[in-house]
């Protein structure tokens, strides 16, 4: 079995040490510029500075809400619009899927705060017994529920051979100092039972393709992959997605994998393999994003 290459992996102190020759940044949102409660001023300033020097920043998020809803959330956390050029969300892509089959009744699984994803669409919401497919944006109550609360429901859905559309492939997300269950965990449970799942969001290609389209619109042309840097804090979504797209990745260690990276200050082969498995390691590690 081929071992991961640790020679290219390094610890970086500042974003500016990595952006020579970079024109476009595709940045995760949750865990990079906020923790679900508070914005990270240094991270926002870093992206703003990159933009001020001619770079383009596209925020790419697994939030199961439209981009304009994500923007309003960021503004509430005092994160300036100057931090980015555009936002692409998994909610946007899921909304397009639903809009293409409005004649089919669906079961929605998720909290009320995710309802803006369906805003303006004549959606036929129904029960599990009458649904033709499922759209999941997360648990109904992510403060207390995990995927195991949905095992019975998923077993019933499997009996009806329902397609499960996952609007947020994240398994967990950071909220303050806690980890909260996301739609991806329920989706993986359904898939483990044998159910069909359609994922919208990282690490799957459609959300990256859309982000690169927006970057091309902003810059007036396509940017080569070697001049694009992805930033994120999740091995499963951010690093995997960057690798699938052939992009370098700056991996932040303060987020959902903070416990795994605690005390690590040398990129030895054992540690890299433990953290990243057989995947191509990120270009660099950084605890918190700063310029």
Coordinates of C-alpha atoms in Angstrom, one line a residue, residues 1-282:
X1 CA 0.0 0.0 0.0
X2 CA 1.4 3.4 -1.0
X3 CA 2.2 5.6 2.0
X4 CA 1.2 9.3 2.0
X5 CA 3.8 11.8 1.0
X6 CA 4.7 13.8 4.0
X7 CA 7.5 15.8 2.3
X8 CA 5.1 18.3 0.7
X9 CA 3.2 18.8 4.0
X10 CA 4.2 21.7 6.2
X11 CA 2.9 23.9 8.9
X12 CA 2.1 27.5 7.8
X13 CA 1.8 30.5 10.1
X14 CA 0.0 32.8 7.6
X15 CA -2.0 32.7 4.5
X16 CA 0.3 35.1 2.7
X17 CA 3.0 32.4 2.8
X18 CA 0.9 30.2 0.5
X19 CA -0.7 32.7 -1.9
X20 CA 2.2 33.5 -4.2
X21 CA 0.8 32.4 -7.6
X22 CA -2.7 31.9 -6.3
X23 CA -5.6 33.8 -8.0
X24 CA -8.6 32.1 -6.5
X25 CA -9.5 30.8 -3.1
X26 CA -12.4 28.4 -2.6
X27 CA -13.0 28.7 1.2
X28 CA -15.2 26.7 3.5
X29 CA -17.4 28.9 5.7
X30 CA -18.3 27.1 8.9
X31 CA -15.1 26.4 10.9
X32 CA -13.0 28.8 8.8
X33 CA -14.6 32.2 9.2
X34 CA -17.1 31.4 12.0
X35 CA -18.0 28.7 14.5
X36 CA -21.8 29.0 14.1
X37 CA -21.9 31.6 16.9
X38 CA -19.1 34.0 16.4
X39 CA -17.2 35.3 13.4
X40 CA -13.3 35.0 13.3
X41 CA -12.0 38.5 12.6
X42 CA -8.5 37.4 11.7
X43 CA -9.8 34.9 9.1
X44 CA -12.1 37.4 7.6
X45 CA -9.3 40.0 7.4
X46 CA -7.0 37.4 5.7
X47 CA -9.5 36.9 2.9
X48 CA -10.3 40.6 2.6
X49 CA -6.5 41.3 2.2
X50 CA -6.2 38.6 -0.4
X51 CA -9.1 40.2 -2.4
X52 CA -7.6 43.6 -2.0
X53 CA -4.5 42.4 -3.7
X54 CA -6.4 41.2 -6.7
X55 CA -7.5 37.7 -5.6
X56 CA -11.0 36.2 -5.9
X57 CA -12.7 34.4 -3.0
X58 CA -15.6 32.1 -3.4
X59 CA -17.2 30.8 -0.3
X60 CA -18.2 27.1 -0.8
X61 CA -20.5 25.8 1.9
X62 CA -22.5 22.7 2.8
X63 CA -25.2 25.0 4.4
X64 CA -28.6 23.6 3.4
X65 CA -29.9 27.1 2.6
X66 CA -29.7 29.5 -0.4
X67 CA -26.6 31.7 -0.7
X68 CA -28.6 34.8 0.2
X69 CA -29.7 33.2 3.5
X70 CA -26.1 32.3 4.2
X71 CA -25.1 35.9 3.5
X72 CA -27.7 37.2 6.0
X73 CA -26.3 34.8 8.6
X74 CA -22.8 36.0 8.1
X75 CA -23.9 39.6 8.4
X76 CA -25.5 38.8 11.7
X77 CA -22.1 37.6 12.9
X78 CA -20.7 40.9 11.6
X79 CA -18.8 39.2 8.8
X80 CA -18.5 41.8 6.0
X81 CA -19.6 41.2 2.4
X82 CA -16.0 42.4 1.6
X83 CA -14.7 39.0 2.8
X84 CA -15.8 37.2 -0.4
X85 CA -16.9 37.7 -4.0
X86 CA -19.6 35.1 -4.0
X87 CA -21.2 32.2 -2.0
X88 CA -22.1 28.8 -3.4
X89 CA -24.2 26.5 -1.1
X90 CA -25.4 23.0 -1.2
X91 CA -28.8 24.4 -0.5
X92 CA -28.7 26.2 -3.9
X93 CA -28.0 22.8 -5.7
X94 CA -30.6 20.9 -3.7
X95 CA -33.2 23.6 -4.5
X96 CA -32.5 23.2 -8.3
X97 CA -33.1 19.4 -7.9
X98 CA -36.4 20.0 -6.1
X99 CA -37.5 22.6 -8.7
X100 CA -37.0 20.1 -11.5
X101 CA -39.6 17.7 -10.0
X102 CA -42.3 19.8 -8.3
X103 CA -44.9 17.2 -9.4
X104 CA -43.5 14.7 -6.9
X105 CA -44.4 14.9 -3.2
X106 CA -41.5 14.9 -0.8
X107 CA -40.8 14.4 2.9
X108 CA -38.7 17.1 4.4
X109 CA -36.4 16.2 7.3
X110 CA -34.8 19.2 8.9
X111 CA -35.4 22.3 11.2
X112 CA -37.6 25.2 10.2
X113 CA -34.6 27.5 9.8
X114 CA -33.7 25.6 6.6
X115 CA -37.1 26.3 5.0
X116 CA -35.8 29.2 2.9
X117 CA -34.3 26.6 0.6
X118 CA -37.9 25.9 -0.7
X119 CA -38.9 29.6 -0.8
X120 CA -40.9 30.5 -3.9
X121 CA -41.3 26.8 -5.0
X122 CA -44.7 25.1 -5.2
X123 CA -43.5 22.1 -3.2
X124 CA -45.8 19.3 -2.3
X125 CA -44.7 18.4 1.3
X126 CA -46.2 15.1 2.6
X127 CA -45.6 12.3 5.1
X128 CA -43.2 9.4 4.8
X129 CA -46.0 7.1 3.7
X130 CA -46.9 9.3 0.7
X131 CA -43.6 10.7 -0.2
X132 CA -41.8 9.9 -3.5
X133 CA -38.5 11.0 -2.2
X134 CA -36.8 12.6 0.9
X135 CA -35.0 15.9 1.2
X136 CA -32.9 16.1 4.4
X137 CA -31.2 19.3 5.6
X138 CA -30.4 17.9 9.0
X139 CA -32.1 16.5 12.1
X140 CA -35.4 18.2 13.2
X141 CA -33.7 19.1 16.4
X142 CA -29.9 19.0 16.1
X143 CA -29.5 20.2 19.7
X144 CA -30.4 16.7 21.0
X145 CA -30.8 14.3 18.0
X146 CA -28.3 12.2 16.2
X147 CA -28.6 9.9 13.2
X148 CA -29.7 7.0 15.5
X149 CA -33.0 8.9 16.2
X150 CA -33.8 8.3 12.5
X151 CA -32.9 4.6 12.1
X152 CA -36.6 3.5 12.3
X153 CA -37.6 6.1 9.8
X154 CA -34.8 5.1 7.4
X155 CA -35.8 1.5 7.6
X156 CA -39.3 2.4 6.6
X157 CA -38.0 4.6 3.8
X158 CA -35.9 1.7 2.5
X159 CA -39.0 -0.6 2.4
X160 CA -40.5 2.0 0.0
X161 CA -37.2 2.3 -2.0
X162 CA -37.2 6.1 -1.6
X163 CA -34.3 8.3 -2.8
X164 CA -32.7 10.3 -0.1
X165 CA -31.5 13.7 -1.2
X166 CA -28.8 15.1 1.3
X167 CA -28.6 18.9 1.3
X168 CA -25.6 18.9 3.6
X169 CA -23.0 16.1 3.3
X170 CA -21.3 17.2 6.6
X171 CA -21.5 14.5 9.3
X172 CA -21.0 17.0 12.1
X173 CA -20.4 20.8 12.4
X174 CA -18.9 22.9 15.1
X175 CA -21.4 25.1 17.1
X176 CA -19.5 27.1 19.6
X177 CA -17.6 24.4 21.5
X178 CA -19.9 21.5 20.6
X179 CA -20.2 19.2 17.6
X180 CA -23.7 19.0 16.1
X181 CA -25.1 16.2 13.9
X182 CA -25.7 17.1 10.3
X183 CA -27.7 15.7 7.4
X184 CA -24.7 13.7 6.2
X185 CA -24.8 11.5 9.2
X186 CA -28.4 10.5 8.5
X187 CA -27.6 10.1 4.8
X188 CA -24.7 7.7 5.6
X189 CA -27.0 5.7 7.9
X190 CA -29.5 5.3 5.1
X191 CA -26.8 4.4 2.6
X192 CA -25.4 1.8 5.1
X193 CA -28.9 0.2 5.1
X194 CA -28.8 -0.1 1.3
X195 CA -30.7 3.1 0.4
X196 CA -30.0 5.4 -2.5
X197 CA -28.6 8.8 -1.6
X198 CA -27.9 11.8 -3.8
X199 CA -25.4 14.2 -2.2
X200 CA -25.3 17.9 -2.9
X201 CA -22.3 19.8 -1.6
X202 CA -18.6 19.0 -0.8
X203 CA -16.8 16.8 -1.6
X204 CA -18.9 16.2 -4.7
X205 CA -18.0 17.9 -8.0
X206 CA -21.2 19.9 -8.8
X207 CA -20.6 22.5 -6.0
X208 CA -17.0 23.0 -7.1
X209 CA -18.0 23.4 -10.7
X210 CA -20.5 26.1 -9.8
X211 CA -17.9 27.9 -7.6
X212 CA -15.4 27.8 -10.5
X213 CA -18.0 29.2 -12.9
X214 CA -18.6 32.2 -10.5
X215 CA -14.8 32.7 -10.2
X216 CA -14.5 32.8 -14.0
X217 CA -17.3 35.3 -14.2
X218 CA -15.5 37.5 -11.6
X219 CA -12.1 37.2 -13.3
X220 CA -13.2 37.2 -16.9
X221 CA -11.8 33.8 -17.6
X222 CA -11.0 30.3 -16.3
X223 CA -8.3 30.0 -13.6
X224 CA -5.9 27.0 -13.9
X225 CA -6.1 24.5 -11.1
X226 CA -2.5 25.2 -10.0
X227 CA -3.6 28.8 -9.2
X228 CA -6.5 27.9 -7.0
X229 CA -6.3 27.2 -3.3
X230 CA -9.0 25.4 -1.3
X231 CA -9.4 26.1 2.5
X232 CA -11.3 23.9 4.9
X233 CA -11.3 22.0 8.2
X234 CA -12.9 18.7 7.3
X235 CA -11.0 15.7 5.9
X236 CA -14.1 14.1 4.6
X237 CA -15.5 17.1 2.7
X238 CA -12.9 19.8 2.3
X239 CA -9.7 17.8 1.7
X240 CA -11.4 15.0 -0.2
X241 CA -13.2 17.5 -2.5
X242 CA -10.0 19.5 -3.1
X243 CA -8.2 16.3 -4.0
X244 CA -11.0 15.1 -6.4
X245 CA -10.7 18.5 -8.2
X246 CA -6.9 18.4 -8.3
X247 CA -6.6 21.5 -6.0
X248 CA -4.1 22.3 -3.3
X249 CA -5.7 22.5 0.2
X250 CA -4.9 24.5 3.2
X251 CA -6.2 22.5 6.2
X252 CA -7.2 24.3 9.4
X253 CA -6.8 22.2 12.5
X254 CA -8.9 24.2 15.0
X255 CA -12.2 22.9 13.7
X256 CA -14.0 19.6 14.0
X257 CA -10.7 17.7 14.0
X258 CA -9.1 19.8 16.8
X259 CA -8.7 16.9 19.2
X260 CA -6.9 14.8 16.6
X261 CA -4.4 17.6 15.9
X262 CA -3.8 18.6 19.5
X263 CA -0.1 18.6 20.3
X264 CA 0.9 17.8 16.7
X265 CA 3.8 20.0 15.5
X266 CA 5.8 17.6 13.3
X267 CA 4.4 16.2 10.1
X268 CA 5.8 12.7 10.6
X269 CA 4.6 9.8 8.5
X270 CA 2.7 8.1 11.3
X271 CA 0.7 11.2 12.2
X272 CA -0.1 12.1 8.6
X273 CA -1.3 8.5 7.9
X274 CA -3.4 8.5 11.1
X275 CA -5.1 11.9 10.2
X276 CA -5.5 11.6 6.5
X277 CA -5.4 7.9 5.7
X278 CA -4.3 7.1 2.2
X279 CA -5.5 10.4 0.9
X280 CA -3.2 13.0 -0.5
X281 CA -2.3 15.3 2.4
X282 CA -3.1 19.0 2.3

